């Protein structure tokens, strides 16, 4: 496996809280300037055919500040492994991240292409616990 690379999310947003028929989609905008391998994956996502990716959420702390992170794993022996984190915690975003199933779309900061769409079919207990501590507005 390639070493896990961890970087801060440039931005994250909700592509609309979908109705009952559609799972929510979280869009993570990521910087690929220093990661040409990831840049190629995101640019070629529409034609990647057969490349399987999985994703999962984690919660933790960074310098005593709560954070969430998204892990991307390619389903091969030497596949891509990346993780992004943010300390910008929002109830609606974490609600979407704990909804099963949901999707995460990774897009490069330069906006090139539609990005890589990853289905997430499980919820992180730690993210669910973190969500429960956030004030509702």
mmCIF file of N, CA and C in Angstrom:
data_model
loop_
_atom_site.group_PDB
_atom_site.id
_atom_site.type_symbol
_atom_site.label_atom_id
_atom_site.label_comp_id
_atom_site.label_asym_id
_atom_site.label_seq_id
_atom_site.Cartn_x
_atom_site.Cartn_y
_atom_site.Cartn_z
ATOM 1 N N UNK A 1 0.842 -1.188 0.000
ATOM 2 C CA UNK A 1 0.000 0.000 0.000
ATOM 3 C C UNK A 1 0.887 1.251 0.000
ATOM 4 N N UNK A 2 0.447 2.246 -0.720
ATOM 5 C CA UNK A 2 1.135 3.530 -0.673
ATOM 6 C C UNK A 2 0.932 4.150 0.694
ATOM 7 N N UNK A 3 1.877 4.976 1.146
ATOM 8 C CA UNK A 3 1.727 5.628 2.433
ATOM 9 C C UNK A 3 0.528 6.561 2.439
ATOM 10 N N UNK A 4 -0.171 6.596 3.560
ATOM 11 C CA UNK A 4 -1.348 7.459 3.691
ATOM 12 C C UNK A 4 -0.905 8.911 3.713
ATOM 13 N N UNK A 5 -1.476 9.698 2.852
ATOM 14 C CA UNK A 5 -1.207 11.134 2.820
ATOM 15 C C UNK A 5 -2.397 11.849 3.441
ATOM 16 N N UNK A 6 -2.134 12.734 4.369
ATOM 17 C CA UNK A 6 -3.181 13.458 5.078
ATOM 18 C C UNK A 6 -3.026 14.941 4.799
ATOM 19 N N UNK A 7 -4.117 15.562 4.346
ATOM 20 C CA UNK A 7 -4.078 17.004 4.120
ATOM 21 C C UNK A 7 -5.422 17.623 4.489
ATOM 22 N N UNK A 8 -5.403 18.915 4.688
ATOM 23 C CA UNK A 8 -6.629 19.616 5.054
ATOM 24 C C UNK A 8 -7.524 19.781 3.829
ATOM 25 N N UNK A 9 -8.827 19.646 4.044
ATOM 26 C CA UNK A 9 -9.817 19.879 2.997
ATOM 27 C C UNK A 9 -9.798 21.367 2.652
ATOM 28 N N UNK A 10 -9.820 21.703 1.378
ATOM 29 C CA UNK A 10 -9.914 23.103 0.971
ATOM 30 C C UNK A 10 -11.311 23.617 1.300
ATOM 31 N N UNK A 11 -12.324 22.813 0.992
ATOM 32 C CA UNK A 11 -13.707 23.183 1.281
ATOM 33 C C UNK A 11 -14.543 21.915 1.280
ATOM 34 N N UNK A 12 -15.682 21.973 1.953
ATOM 35 C CA UNK A 12 -16.629 20.883 1.841
ATOM 36 C C UNK A 12 -18.016 21.477 1.835
ATOM 37 N N UNK A 13 -18.882 20.815 1.092
ATOM 38 C CA UNK A 13 -20.230 21.328 0.942
ATOM 39 C C UNK A 13 -21.172 20.162 0.714
ATOM 40 N N UNK A 14 -22.435 20.464 0.803
ATOM 41 C CA UNK A 14 -23.460 19.474 0.573
ATOM 42 C C UNK A 14 -24.079 19.781 -0.780
ATOM 43 N N UNK A 15 -24.141 18.785 -1.637
ATOM 44 C CA UNK A 15 -24.695 18.987 -2.970
ATOM 45 C C UNK A 15 -26.209 18.882 -2.911
ATOM 46 N N UNK A 16 -26.781 19.318 -1.826
ATOM 47 C CA UNK A 16 -28.224 19.265 -1.628
ATOM 48 C C UNK A 16 -28.585 18.078 -0.772
ATOM 49 N N UNK A 17 -29.326 18.324 0.278
ATOM 50 C CA UNK A 17 -29.807 17.232 1.113
ATOM 51 C C UNK A 17 -30.895 16.578 0.300
ATOM 52 N N UNK A 18 -30.584 15.431 -0.218
ATOM 53 C CA UNK A 18 -31.477 14.750 -1.145
ATOM 54 C C UNK A 18 -32.751 14.287 -0.448
ATOM 55 N N UNK A 19 -33.759 14.015 -1.248
ATOM 56 C CA UNK A 19 -35.005 13.475 -0.723
ATOM 57 C C UNK A 19 -34.831 12.022 -0.313
ATOM 58 N N UNK A 20 -35.907 11.391 0.038
ATOM 59 C CA UNK A 20 -35.871 10.021 0.531
ATOM 60 C C UNK A 20 -35.338 9.045 -0.514
ATOM 61 N N UNK A 21 -35.458 9.387 -1.791
ATOM 62 C CA UNK A 21 -35.020 8.479 -2.847
ATOM 63 C C UNK A 21 -33.540 8.611 -3.193
ATOM 64 N N UNK A 22 -32.921 9.677 -2.783
ATOM 65 C CA UNK A 22 -31.532 9.949 -3.137
ATOM 66 C C UNK A 22 -30.680 10.092 -1.877
ATOM 67 N N UNK A 23 -29.521 9.428 -1.841
ATOM 68 C CA UNK A 23 -28.631 9.621 -0.686
ATOM 69 C C UNK A 23 -27.972 10.998 -0.752
ATOM 70 N N UNK A 24 -27.606 11.553 0.397
ATOM 71 C CA UNK A 24 -26.916 12.847 0.372
ATOM 72 C C UNK A 24 -25.550 12.710 -0.305
ATOM 73 N N UNK A 25 -25.098 13.807 -0.883
ATOM 74 C CA UNK A 25 -23.770 13.838 -1.505
ATOM 75 C C UNK A 25 -22.953 14.960 -0.887
ATOM 76 N N UNK A 26 -21.819 14.587 -0.324
ATOM 77 C CA UNK A 26 -20.881 15.546 0.253
ATOM 78 C C UNK A 26 -19.791 15.789 -0.780
ATOM 79 N N UNK A 27 -19.495 17.050 -1.038
ATOM 80 C CA UNK A 27 -18.450 17.402 -1.995
ATOM 81 C C UNK A 27 -17.238 17.904 -1.216
ATOM 82 N N UNK A 28 -16.112 17.217 -1.394
ATOM 83 C CA UNK A 28 -14.851 17.640 -0.788
ATOM 84 C C UNK A 28 -13.973 18.237 -1.875
ATOM 85 N N UNK A 29 -13.599 19.491 -1.698
ATOM 86 C CA UNK A 29 -12.674 20.133 -2.625
ATOM 87 C C UNK A 29 -11.277 19.956 -2.049
ATOM 88 N N UNK A 30 -10.394 19.355 -2.848
ATOM 89 C CA UNK A 30 -9.063 19.004 -2.368
ATOM 90 C C UNK A 30 -7.989 19.587 -3.274
ATOM 91 N N UNK A 31 -6.830 19.843 -2.696
ATOM 92 C CA UNK A 31 -5.690 20.383 -3.430
ATOM 93 C C UNK A 31 -4.853 19.222 -3.957
ATOM 94 N N UNK A 32 -4.695 19.158 -5.264
ATOM 95 C CA UNK A 32 -3.917 18.077 -5.871
ATOM 96 C C UNK A 32 -2.574 18.572 -6.428
ATOM 97 N N UNK A 33 -2.243 19.838 -6.164
ATOM 98 C CA UNK A 33 -1.028 20.430 -6.738
ATOM 99 C C UNK A 33 0.224 19.631 -6.393
ATOM 100 N N UNK A 34 0.331 19.141 -5.179
ATOM 101 C CA UNK A 34 1.520 18.392 -4.757
ATOM 102 C C UNK A 34 1.306 16.885 -4.846
ATOM 103 N N UNK A 35 0.231 16.455 -5.500
ATOM 104 C CA UNK A 35 -0.099 15.033 -5.556
ATOM 105 C C UNK A 35 -0.563 14.665 -6.971
ATOM 106 N N UNK A 36 0.383 14.540 -7.899
ATOM 107 C CA UNK A 36 -0.005 14.271 -9.288
ATOM 108 C C UNK A 36 -0.755 12.950 -9.458
ATOM 109 N N UNK A 37 -0.458 11.955 -8.636
ATOM 110 C CA UNK A 37 -1.168 10.675 -8.750
ATOM 111 C C UNK A 37 -2.658 10.866 -8.472
ATOM 112 N N UNK A 38 -2.980 11.584 -7.406
ATOM 113 C CA UNK A 38 -4.380 11.866 -7.093
ATOM 114 C C UNK A 38 -4.994 12.748 -8.178
ATOM 115 N N UNK A 39 -4.244 13.723 -8.666
ATOM 116 C CA UNK A 39 -4.741 14.580 -9.733
ATOM 117 C C UNK A 39 -5.161 13.782 -10.955
ATOM 118 N N UNK A 40 -4.358 12.779 -11.314
ATOM 119 C CA UNK A 40 -4.706 11.924 -12.457
ATOM 120 C C UNK A 40 -5.972 11.120 -12.171
ATOM 121 N N UNK A 41 -6.086 10.589 -10.962
ATOM 122 C CA UNK A 41 -7.273 9.803 -10.605
ATOM 123 C C UNK A 41 -8.521 10.665 -10.706
ATOM 124 N N UNK A 42 -8.472 11.881 -10.160
ATOM 125 C CA UNK A 42 -9.654 12.750 -10.205
ATOM 126 C C UNK A 42 -9.956 13.194 -11.625
ATOM 127 N N UNK A 43 -8.936 13.456 -12.413
ATOM 128 C CA UNK A 43 -9.156 13.878 -13.802
ATOM 129 C C UNK A 43 -9.723 12.745 -14.649
ATOM 130 N N UNK A 44 -9.317 11.520 -14.352
ATOM 131 C CA UNK A 44 -9.738 10.371 -15.150
ATOM 132 C C UNK A 44 -10.887 9.590 -14.514
ATOM 133 N N UNK A 45 -11.500 10.124 -13.478
ATOM 134 C CA UNK A 45 -12.512 9.369 -12.727
ATOM 135 C C UNK A 45 -13.635 8.865 -13.615
ATOM 136 N N UNK A 46 -14.055 9.652 -14.569
ATOM 137 C CA UNK A 46 -15.175 9.246 -15.424
ATOM 138 C C UNK A 46 -14.809 8.071 -16.316
ATOM 139 N N UNK A 47 -13.515 7.912 -16.604
ATOM 140 C CA UNK A 47 -13.094 6.827 -17.487
ATOM 141 C C UNK A 47 -12.285 5.771 -16.748
ATOM 142 N N UNK A 48 -12.244 5.842 -15.413
ATOM 143 C CA UNK A 48 -11.412 4.919 -14.637
ATOM 144 C C UNK A 48 -11.886 3.484 -14.733
ATOM 145 N N UNK A 49 -13.139 3.252 -15.078
ATOM 146 C CA UNK A 49 -13.709 1.933 -15.275
ATOM 147 C C UNK A 49 -13.009 0.796 -14.553
ATOM 148 N N UNK A 50 -13.637 0.208 -13.585
ATOM 149 C CA UNK A 50 -13.089 -0.938 -12.903
ATOM 150 C C UNK A 50 -12.238 -0.613 -11.696
ATOM 151 N N UNK A 51 -11.824 0.626 -11.544
ATOM 152 C CA UNK A 51 -11.042 0.995 -10.359
ATOM 153 C C UNK A 51 -12.006 1.164 -9.211
ATOM 154 N N UNK A 52 -11.866 0.325 -8.211
ATOM 155 C CA UNK A 52 -12.768 0.379 -7.068
ATOM 156 C C UNK A 52 -12.189 1.216 -5.944
ATOM 157 N N UNK A 53 -12.985 2.128 -5.437
ATOM 158 C CA UNK A 53 -12.578 2.966 -4.319
ATOM 159 C C UNK A 53 -13.606 2.834 -3.204
ATOM 160 N N UNK A 54 -13.127 2.892 -1.989
ATOM 161 C CA UNK A 54 -13.993 2.886 -0.820
ATOM 162 C C UNK A 54 -13.644 4.111 0.016
ATOM 163 N N UNK A 55 -14.586 4.537 0.827
ATOM 164 C CA UNK A 55 -14.343 5.684 1.681
ATOM 165 C C UNK A 55 -14.951 5.482 3.046
ATOM 166 N N UNK A 56 -14.368 6.143 4.030
ATOM 167 C CA UNK A 56 -14.934 6.101 5.379
ATOM 168 C C UNK A 56 -14.571 7.373 6.126
ATOM 169 N N UNK A 57 -15.382 7.680 7.110
ATOM 170 C CA UNK A 57 -15.199 8.868 7.945
ATOM 171 C C UNK A 57 -14.610 8.466 9.286
ATOM 172 N N UNK A 58 -13.836 9.366 9.868
ATOM 173 C CA UNK A 58 -13.266 9.182 11.197
ATOM 174 C C UNK A 58 -13.417 10.502 11.956
ATOM 175 N N UNK A 59 -13.393 10.417 13.265
ATOM 176 C CA UNK A 59 -13.393 11.620 14.107
ATOM 177 C C UNK A 59 -12.221 11.511 15.065
ATOM 178 N N UNK A 60 -11.644 12.636 15.394
ATOM 179 C CA UNK A 60 -10.517 12.662 16.315
ATOM 180 C C UNK A 60 -10.239 14.083 16.747
ATOM 181 N N UNK A 61 -9.011 14.343 17.129
ATOM 182 C CA UNK A 61 -8.616 15.694 17.521
ATOM 183 C C UNK A 61 -7.279 16.032 16.881
ATOM 184 N N UNK A 62 -7.080 17.317 16.684
ATOM 185 C CA UNK A 62 -5.813 17.857 16.200
ATOM 186 C C UNK A 62 -5.536 19.066 17.069
ATOM 187 N N UNK A 63 -4.471 18.996 17.837
ATOM 188 C CA UNK A 63 -4.147 20.080 18.783
ATOM 189 C C UNK A 63 -5.333 20.378 19.696
ATOM 190 N N UNK A 64 -5.952 19.336 20.214
ATOM 191 C CA UNK A 64 -7.102 19.412 21.129
ATOM 192 C C UNK A 64 -8.376 19.968 20.492
ATOM 193 N N UNK A 65 -8.390 20.111 19.174
ATOM 194 C CA UNK A 65 -9.578 20.581 18.458
ATOM 195 C C UNK A 65 -10.234 19.390 17.763
ATOM 196 N N UNK A 66 -11.557 19.229 17.927
ATOM 197 C CA UNK A 66 -12.221 18.115 17.237
ATOM 198 C C UNK A 66 -12.130 18.287 15.725
ATOM 199 N N UNK A 67 -11.876 17.174 15.043
ATOM 200 C CA UNK A 67 -11.832 17.165 13.580
ATOM 201 C C UNK A 67 -12.568 15.923 13.074
ATOM 202 N N UNK A 68 -12.944 15.973 11.808
ATOM 203 C CA UNK A 68 -13.390 14.777 11.094
ATOM 204 C C UNK A 68 -12.466 14.614 9.904
ATOM 205 N N UNK A 69 -12.295 13.378 9.492
ATOM 206 C CA UNK A 69 -11.475 13.117 8.322
ATOM 207 C C UNK A 69 -12.167 12.096 7.434
ATOM 208 N N UNK A 70 -11.876 12.201 6.150
ATOM 209 C CA UNK A 70 -12.394 11.252 5.169
ATOM 210 C C UNK A 70 -11.219 10.483 4.608
ATOM 211 N N UNK A 71 -11.327 9.160 4.624
ATOM 212 C CA UNK A 71 -10.282 8.286 4.102
ATOM 213 C C UNK A 71 -10.732 7.698 2.776
ATOM 214 N N UNK A 72 -9.866 7.765 1.788
ATOM 215 C CA UNK A 72 -10.107 7.186 0.473
ATOM 216 C C UNK A 72 -9.128 6.041 0.283
ATOM 217 N N UNK A 73 -9.660 4.877 -0.065
ATOM 218 C CA UNK A 73 -8.824 3.702 -0.268
ATOM 219 C C UNK A 73 -9.169 3.070 -1.609
ATOM 220 N N UNK A 74 -8.139 2.808 -2.409
ATOM 221 C CA UNK A 74 -8.345 2.087 -3.657
ATOM 222 C C UNK A 74 -8.237 0.597 -3.367
ATOM 223 N N UNK A 75 -9.133 -0.167 -3.950
ATOM 224 C CA UNK A 75 -9.242 -1.596 -3.666
ATOM 225 C C UNK A 75 -8.262 -2.416 -4.504
ATOM 226 N N UNK A 76 -6.966 -2.189 -4.289
ATOM 227 C CA UNK A 76 -5.908 -2.989 -4.907
ATOM 228 C C UNK A 76 -4.780 -3.120 -3.892
ATOM 229 N N UNK A 77 -3.878 -4.068 -4.115
ATOM 230 C CA UNK A 77 -2.781 -4.293 -3.173
ATOM 231 C C UNK A 77 -1.896 -3.067 -2.984
ATOM 232 N N UNK A 78 -1.644 -2.336 -4.052
ATOM 233 C CA UNK A 78 -0.786 -1.149 -3.954
ATOM 234 C C UNK A 78 -1.567 0.117 -4.283
ATOM 235 N N UNK A 79 -2.843 0.113 -3.902
ATOM 236 C CA UNK A 79 -3.750 1.195 -4.272
ATOM 237 C C UNK A 79 -3.514 2.492 -3.543
ATOM 238 N N UNK A 80 -4.161 3.482 -4.062
ATOM 239 C CA UNK A 80 -4.123 4.836 -3.539
ATOM 240 C C UNK A 80 -4.745 4.894 -2.148
ATOM 241 N N UNK A 81 -4.102 5.578 -1.233
ATOM 242 C CA UNK A 81 -4.645 5.839 0.105
ATOM 243 C C UNK A 81 -4.442 7.314 0.410
ATOM 244 N N UNK A 82 -5.523 8.005 0.658
ATOM 245 C CA UNK A 82 -5.430 9.423 0.999
ATOM 246 C C UNK A 82 -6.434 9.730 2.103
ATOM 247 N N UNK A 83 -6.177 10.795 2.835
ATOM 248 C CA UNK A 83 -7.109 11.232 3.878
ATOM 249 C C UNK A 83 -7.097 12.758 3.929
ATOM 250 N N UNK A 84 -8.277 13.310 4.168
ATOM 251 C CA UNK A 84 -8.438 14.759 4.309
ATOM 252 C C UNK A 84 -9.166 15.035 5.603
ATOM 253 N N UNK A 85 -8.827 16.129 6.250
ATOM 254 C CA UNK A 85 -9.446 16.467 7.520
ATOM 255 C C UNK A 85 -9.952 17.903 7.488
ATOM 256 N N UNK A 86 -10.893 18.172 8.396
ATOM 257 C CA UNK A 86 -11.374 19.538 8.600
ATOM 258 C C UNK A 86 -11.793 19.699 10.052
ATOM 259 N N UNK A 87 -11.601 20.895 10.542
ATOM 260 C CA UNK A 87 -12.106 21.230 11.881
ATOM 261 C C UNK A 87 -13.382 22.066 11.779
ATOM 262 N N UNK A 88 -13.811 22.339 10.549
ATOM 263 C CA UNK A 88 -15.051 23.078 10.321
ATOM 264 C C UNK A 88 -16.224 22.097 10.420
ATOM 265 N N UNK A 89 -16.735 21.953 11.621
ATOM 266 C CA UNK A 89 -17.775 20.963 11.893
ATOM 267 C C UNK A 89 -19.144 21.621 11.807
ATOM 268 N N UNK A 90 -19.987 21.062 10.973
ATOM 269 C CA UNK A 90 -21.331 21.588 10.785
ATOM 270 C C UNK A 90 -22.321 20.440 10.949
ATOM 271 N N UNK A 91 -23.419 20.707 11.641
ATOM 272 C CA UNK A 91 -24.418 19.673 11.908
ATOM 273 C C UNK A 91 -24.907 19.046 10.611
ATOM 274 N N UNK A 92 -25.247 19.860 9.617
ATOM 275 C CA UNK A 92 -25.810 19.300 8.388
ATOM 276 C C UNK A 92 -24.807 18.439 7.640
ATOM 277 N N UNK A 93 -23.530 18.802 7.695
ATOM 278 C CA UNK A 93 -22.507 18.008 7.027
ATOM 279 C C UNK A 93 -22.297 16.677 7.741
ATOM 280 N N UNK A 94 -22.212 16.732 9.074
ATOM 281 C CA UNK A 94 -21.999 15.487 9.817
ATOM 282 C C UNK A 94 -23.240 14.606 9.782
ATOM 283 N N UNK A 95 -24.409 15.213 9.694
ATOM 284 C CA UNK A 95 -25.631 14.419 9.527
ATOM 285 C C UNK A 95 -25.566 13.647 8.211
ATOM 286 N N UNK A 96 -25.134 14.315 7.151
ATOM 287 C CA UNK A 96 -24.986 13.641 5.859
ATOM 288 C C UNK A 96 -23.921 12.545 5.940
ATOM 289 N N UNK A 97 -22.822 12.819 6.646
ATOM 290 C CA UNK A 97 -21.729 11.846 6.749
ATOM 291 C C UNK A 97 -22.119 10.620 7.571
ATOM 292 N N UNK A 98 -23.158 10.732 8.393
ATOM 293 C CA UNK A 98 -23.604 9.583 9.193
ATOM 294 C C UNK A 98 -24.848 8.931 8.597
ATOM 295 N N UNK A 99 -25.310 9.441 7.465
ATOM 296 C CA UNK A 99 -26.444 8.834 6.764
ATOM 297 C C UNK A 99 -25.934 7.668 5.923
ATOM 298 N N UNK A 100 -26.609 6.541 6.020
ATOM 299 C CA UNK A 100 -26.213 5.358 5.258
ATOM 300 C C UNK A 100 -27.316 5.008 4.286
ATOM 301 N N UNK A 101 -27.008 4.902 3.000
ATOM 302 C CA UNK A 101 -25.724 5.240 2.372
ATOM 303 C C UNK A 101 -25.667 6.731 2.040
ATOM 304 N N UNK A 102 -24.476 7.195 1.687
ATOM 305 C CA UNK A 102 -24.292 8.527 1.132
ATOM 306 C C UNK A 102 -23.098 8.454 0.181
ATOM 307 N N UNK A 103 -22.879 9.524 -0.560
ATOM 308 C CA UNK A 103 -21.742 9.562 -1.468
ATOM 309 C C UNK A 103 -20.859 10.754 -1.145
ATOM 310 N N UNK A 104 -19.606 10.617 -1.485
ATOM 311 C CA UNK A 104 -18.627 11.695 -1.356
ATOM 312 C C UNK A 104 -18.023 11.905 -2.736
ATOM 313 N N UNK A 105 -18.053 13.144 -3.186
ATOM 314 C CA UNK A 105 -17.444 13.497 -4.472
ATOM 315 C C UNK A 105 -16.185 14.294 -4.163
ATOM 316 N N UNK A 106 -15.051 13.782 -4.619
ATOM 317 C CA UNK A 106 -13.775 14.473 -4.463
ATOM 318 C C UNK A 106 -13.500 15.253 -5.734
ATOM 319 N N UNK A 107 -13.337 16.556 -5.609
ATOM 320 C CA UNK A 107 -13.064 17.401 -6.768
ATOM 321 C C UNK A 107 -11.799 18.211 -6.509
ATOM 322 N N UNK A 108 -11.000 18.409 -7.553
ATOM 323 C CA UNK A 108 -9.790 19.212 -7.370
ATOM 324 C C UNK A 108 -10.133 20.691 -7.233
ATOM 325 N N UNK A 109 -9.298 21.407 -6.518
ATOM 326 C CA UNK A 109 -9.543 22.825 -6.260
ATOM 327 C C UNK A 109 -9.621 23.623 -7.558
ATOM 328 N N UNK A 110 -8.954 23.166 -8.612
ATOM 329 C CA UNK A 110 -9.007 23.889 -9.882
ATOM 330 C C UNK A 110 -10.291 23.615 -10.654
ATOM 331 N N UNK A 111 -11.139 22.715 -10.125
ATOM 332 C CA UNK A 111 -12.434 22.454 -10.733
ATOM 333 C C UNK A 111 -12.404 21.577 -11.966
ATOM 334 N N UNK A 112 -11.252 21.016 -12.300
ATOM 335 C CA UNK A 112 -11.153 20.182 -13.492
ATOM 336 C C UNK A 112 -11.915 18.870 -13.367
ATOM 337 N N UNK A 113 -12.860 18.650 -14.263
ATOM 338 C CA UNK A 113 -13.614 17.397 -14.290
ATOM 339 C C UNK A 113 -14.702 17.334 -13.236
ATOM 340 N N UNK A 114 -15.406 16.204 -13.243
ATOM 341 C CA UNK A 114 -16.502 15.995 -12.293
ATOM 342 C C UNK A 114 -16.042 15.392 -10.982
ATOM 343 N N UNK A 115 -14.773 15.016 -10.907
ATOM 344 C CA UNK A 115 -14.241 14.426 -9.697
ATOM 345 C C UNK A 115 -14.575 12.948 -9.581
ATOM 346 N N UNK A 116 -14.213 12.385 -8.452
ATOM 347 C CA UNK A 116 -14.397 10.969 -8.178
ATOM 348 C C UNK A 116 -15.543 10.804 -7.188
ATOM 349 N N UNK A 117 -16.515 9.982 -7.544
ATOM 350 C CA UNK A 117 -17.669 9.722 -6.692
ATOM 351 C C UNK A 117 -17.447 8.407 -5.947
ATOM 352 N N UNK A 118 -17.530 8.461 -4.618
ATOM 353 C CA UNK A 118 -17.293 7.299 -3.771
ATOM 354 C C UNK A 118 -18.544 7.045 -2.938
ATOM 355 N N UNK A 119 -19.040 5.813 -2.962
ATOM 356 C CA UNK A 119 -20.187 5.445 -2.140
ATOM 357 C C UNK A 119 -19.696 5.034 -0.758
ATOM 358 N N UNK A 120 -20.394 5.512 0.265
ATOM 359 C CA UNK A 120 -20.069 5.161 1.649
ATOM 360 C C UNK A 120 -21.290 4.457 2.218
ATOM 361 N N UNK A 121 -21.079 3.233 2.675
ATOM 362 C CA UNK A 121 -22.218 2.421 3.102
ATOM 363 C C UNK A 121 -22.201 2.062 4.587
ATOM 364 N N UNK A 122 -21.507 2.864 5.370
ATOM 365 C CA UNK A 122 -21.504 2.643 6.814
ATOM 366 C C UNK A 122 -21.267 3.986 7.514
ATOM 367 N N UNK A 123 -21.642 4.039 8.774
ATOM 368 C CA UNK A 123 -21.465 5.262 9.568
ATOM 369 C C UNK A 123 -20.414 5.011 10.640
ATOM 370 N N UNK A 124 -19.628 6.007 10.910
ATOM 371 C CA UNK A 124 -18.623 5.934 11.960
ATOM 372 C C UNK A 124 -19.262 6.249 13.300
ATOM 373 N N UNK A 125 -19.083 5.371 14.260
ATOM 374 C CA UNK A 125 -19.618 5.603 15.604
ATOM 375 C C UNK A 125 -19.016 6.868 16.224
ATOM 376 N N UNK A 126 -17.736 7.121 15.975
ATOM 377 C CA UNK A 126 -17.088 8.314 16.553
ATOM 378 C C UNK A 126 -17.618 9.606 15.921
ATOM 379 N N UNK A 127 -17.919 9.575 14.622
ATOM 380 C CA UNK A 127 -18.505 10.758 13.988
ATOM 381 C C UNK A 127 -19.919 10.972 14.522
ATOM 382 N N UNK A 128 -20.665 9.897 14.704
ATOM 383 C CA UNK A 128 -22.014 9.994 15.284
ATOM 384 C C UNK A 128 -21.948 10.583 16.683
ATOM 385 N N UNK A 129 -20.984 10.152 17.497
ATOM 386 C CA UNK A 129 -20.805 10.708 18.846
ATOM 387 C C UNK A 129 -20.444 12.184 18.788
ATOM 388 N N UNK A 130 -19.551 12.557 17.866
ATOM 389 C CA UNK A 130 -19.172 13.961 17.704
ATOM 390 C C UNK A 130 -20.371 14.800 17.292
ATOM 391 N N UNK A 131 -21.175 14.298 16.379
ATOM 392 C CA UNK A 131 -22.381 15.005 15.930
ATOM 393 C C UNK A 131 -23.294 15.298 17.110
ATOM 394 N N UNK A 132 -23.442 14.344 18.015
ATOM 395 C CA UNK A 132 -24.332 14.509 19.164
ATOM 396 C C UNK A 132 -23.863 15.626 20.112
ATOM 397 N N UNK A 133 -22.585 15.999 20.049
ATOM 398 C CA UNK A 133 -22.072 17.053 20.939
ATOM 399 C C UNK A 133 -22.207 18.456 20.359
ATOM 400 N N UNK A 134 -22.537 18.544 19.071
ATOM 401 C CA UNK A 134 -22.595 19.866 18.425
ATOM 402 C C UNK A 134 -23.909 20.558 18.747
ATOM 403 N N UNK A 135 -23.849 21.868 18.985
ATOM 404 C CA UNK A 135 -25.103 22.612 19.230
ATOM 405 C C UNK A 135 -25.945 22.681 17.969
ATOM 406 N N UNK A 136 -27.241 22.530 18.150
ATOM 407 C CA UNK A 136 -28.188 22.625 17.028
ATOM 408 C C UNK A 136 -28.652 24.073 16.927
ATOM 409 N N UNK A 137 -28.627 24.591 15.685
ATOM 410 C CA UNK A 137 -29.098 25.978 15.506
ATOM 411 C C UNK A 137 -30.278 26.020 14.593
#
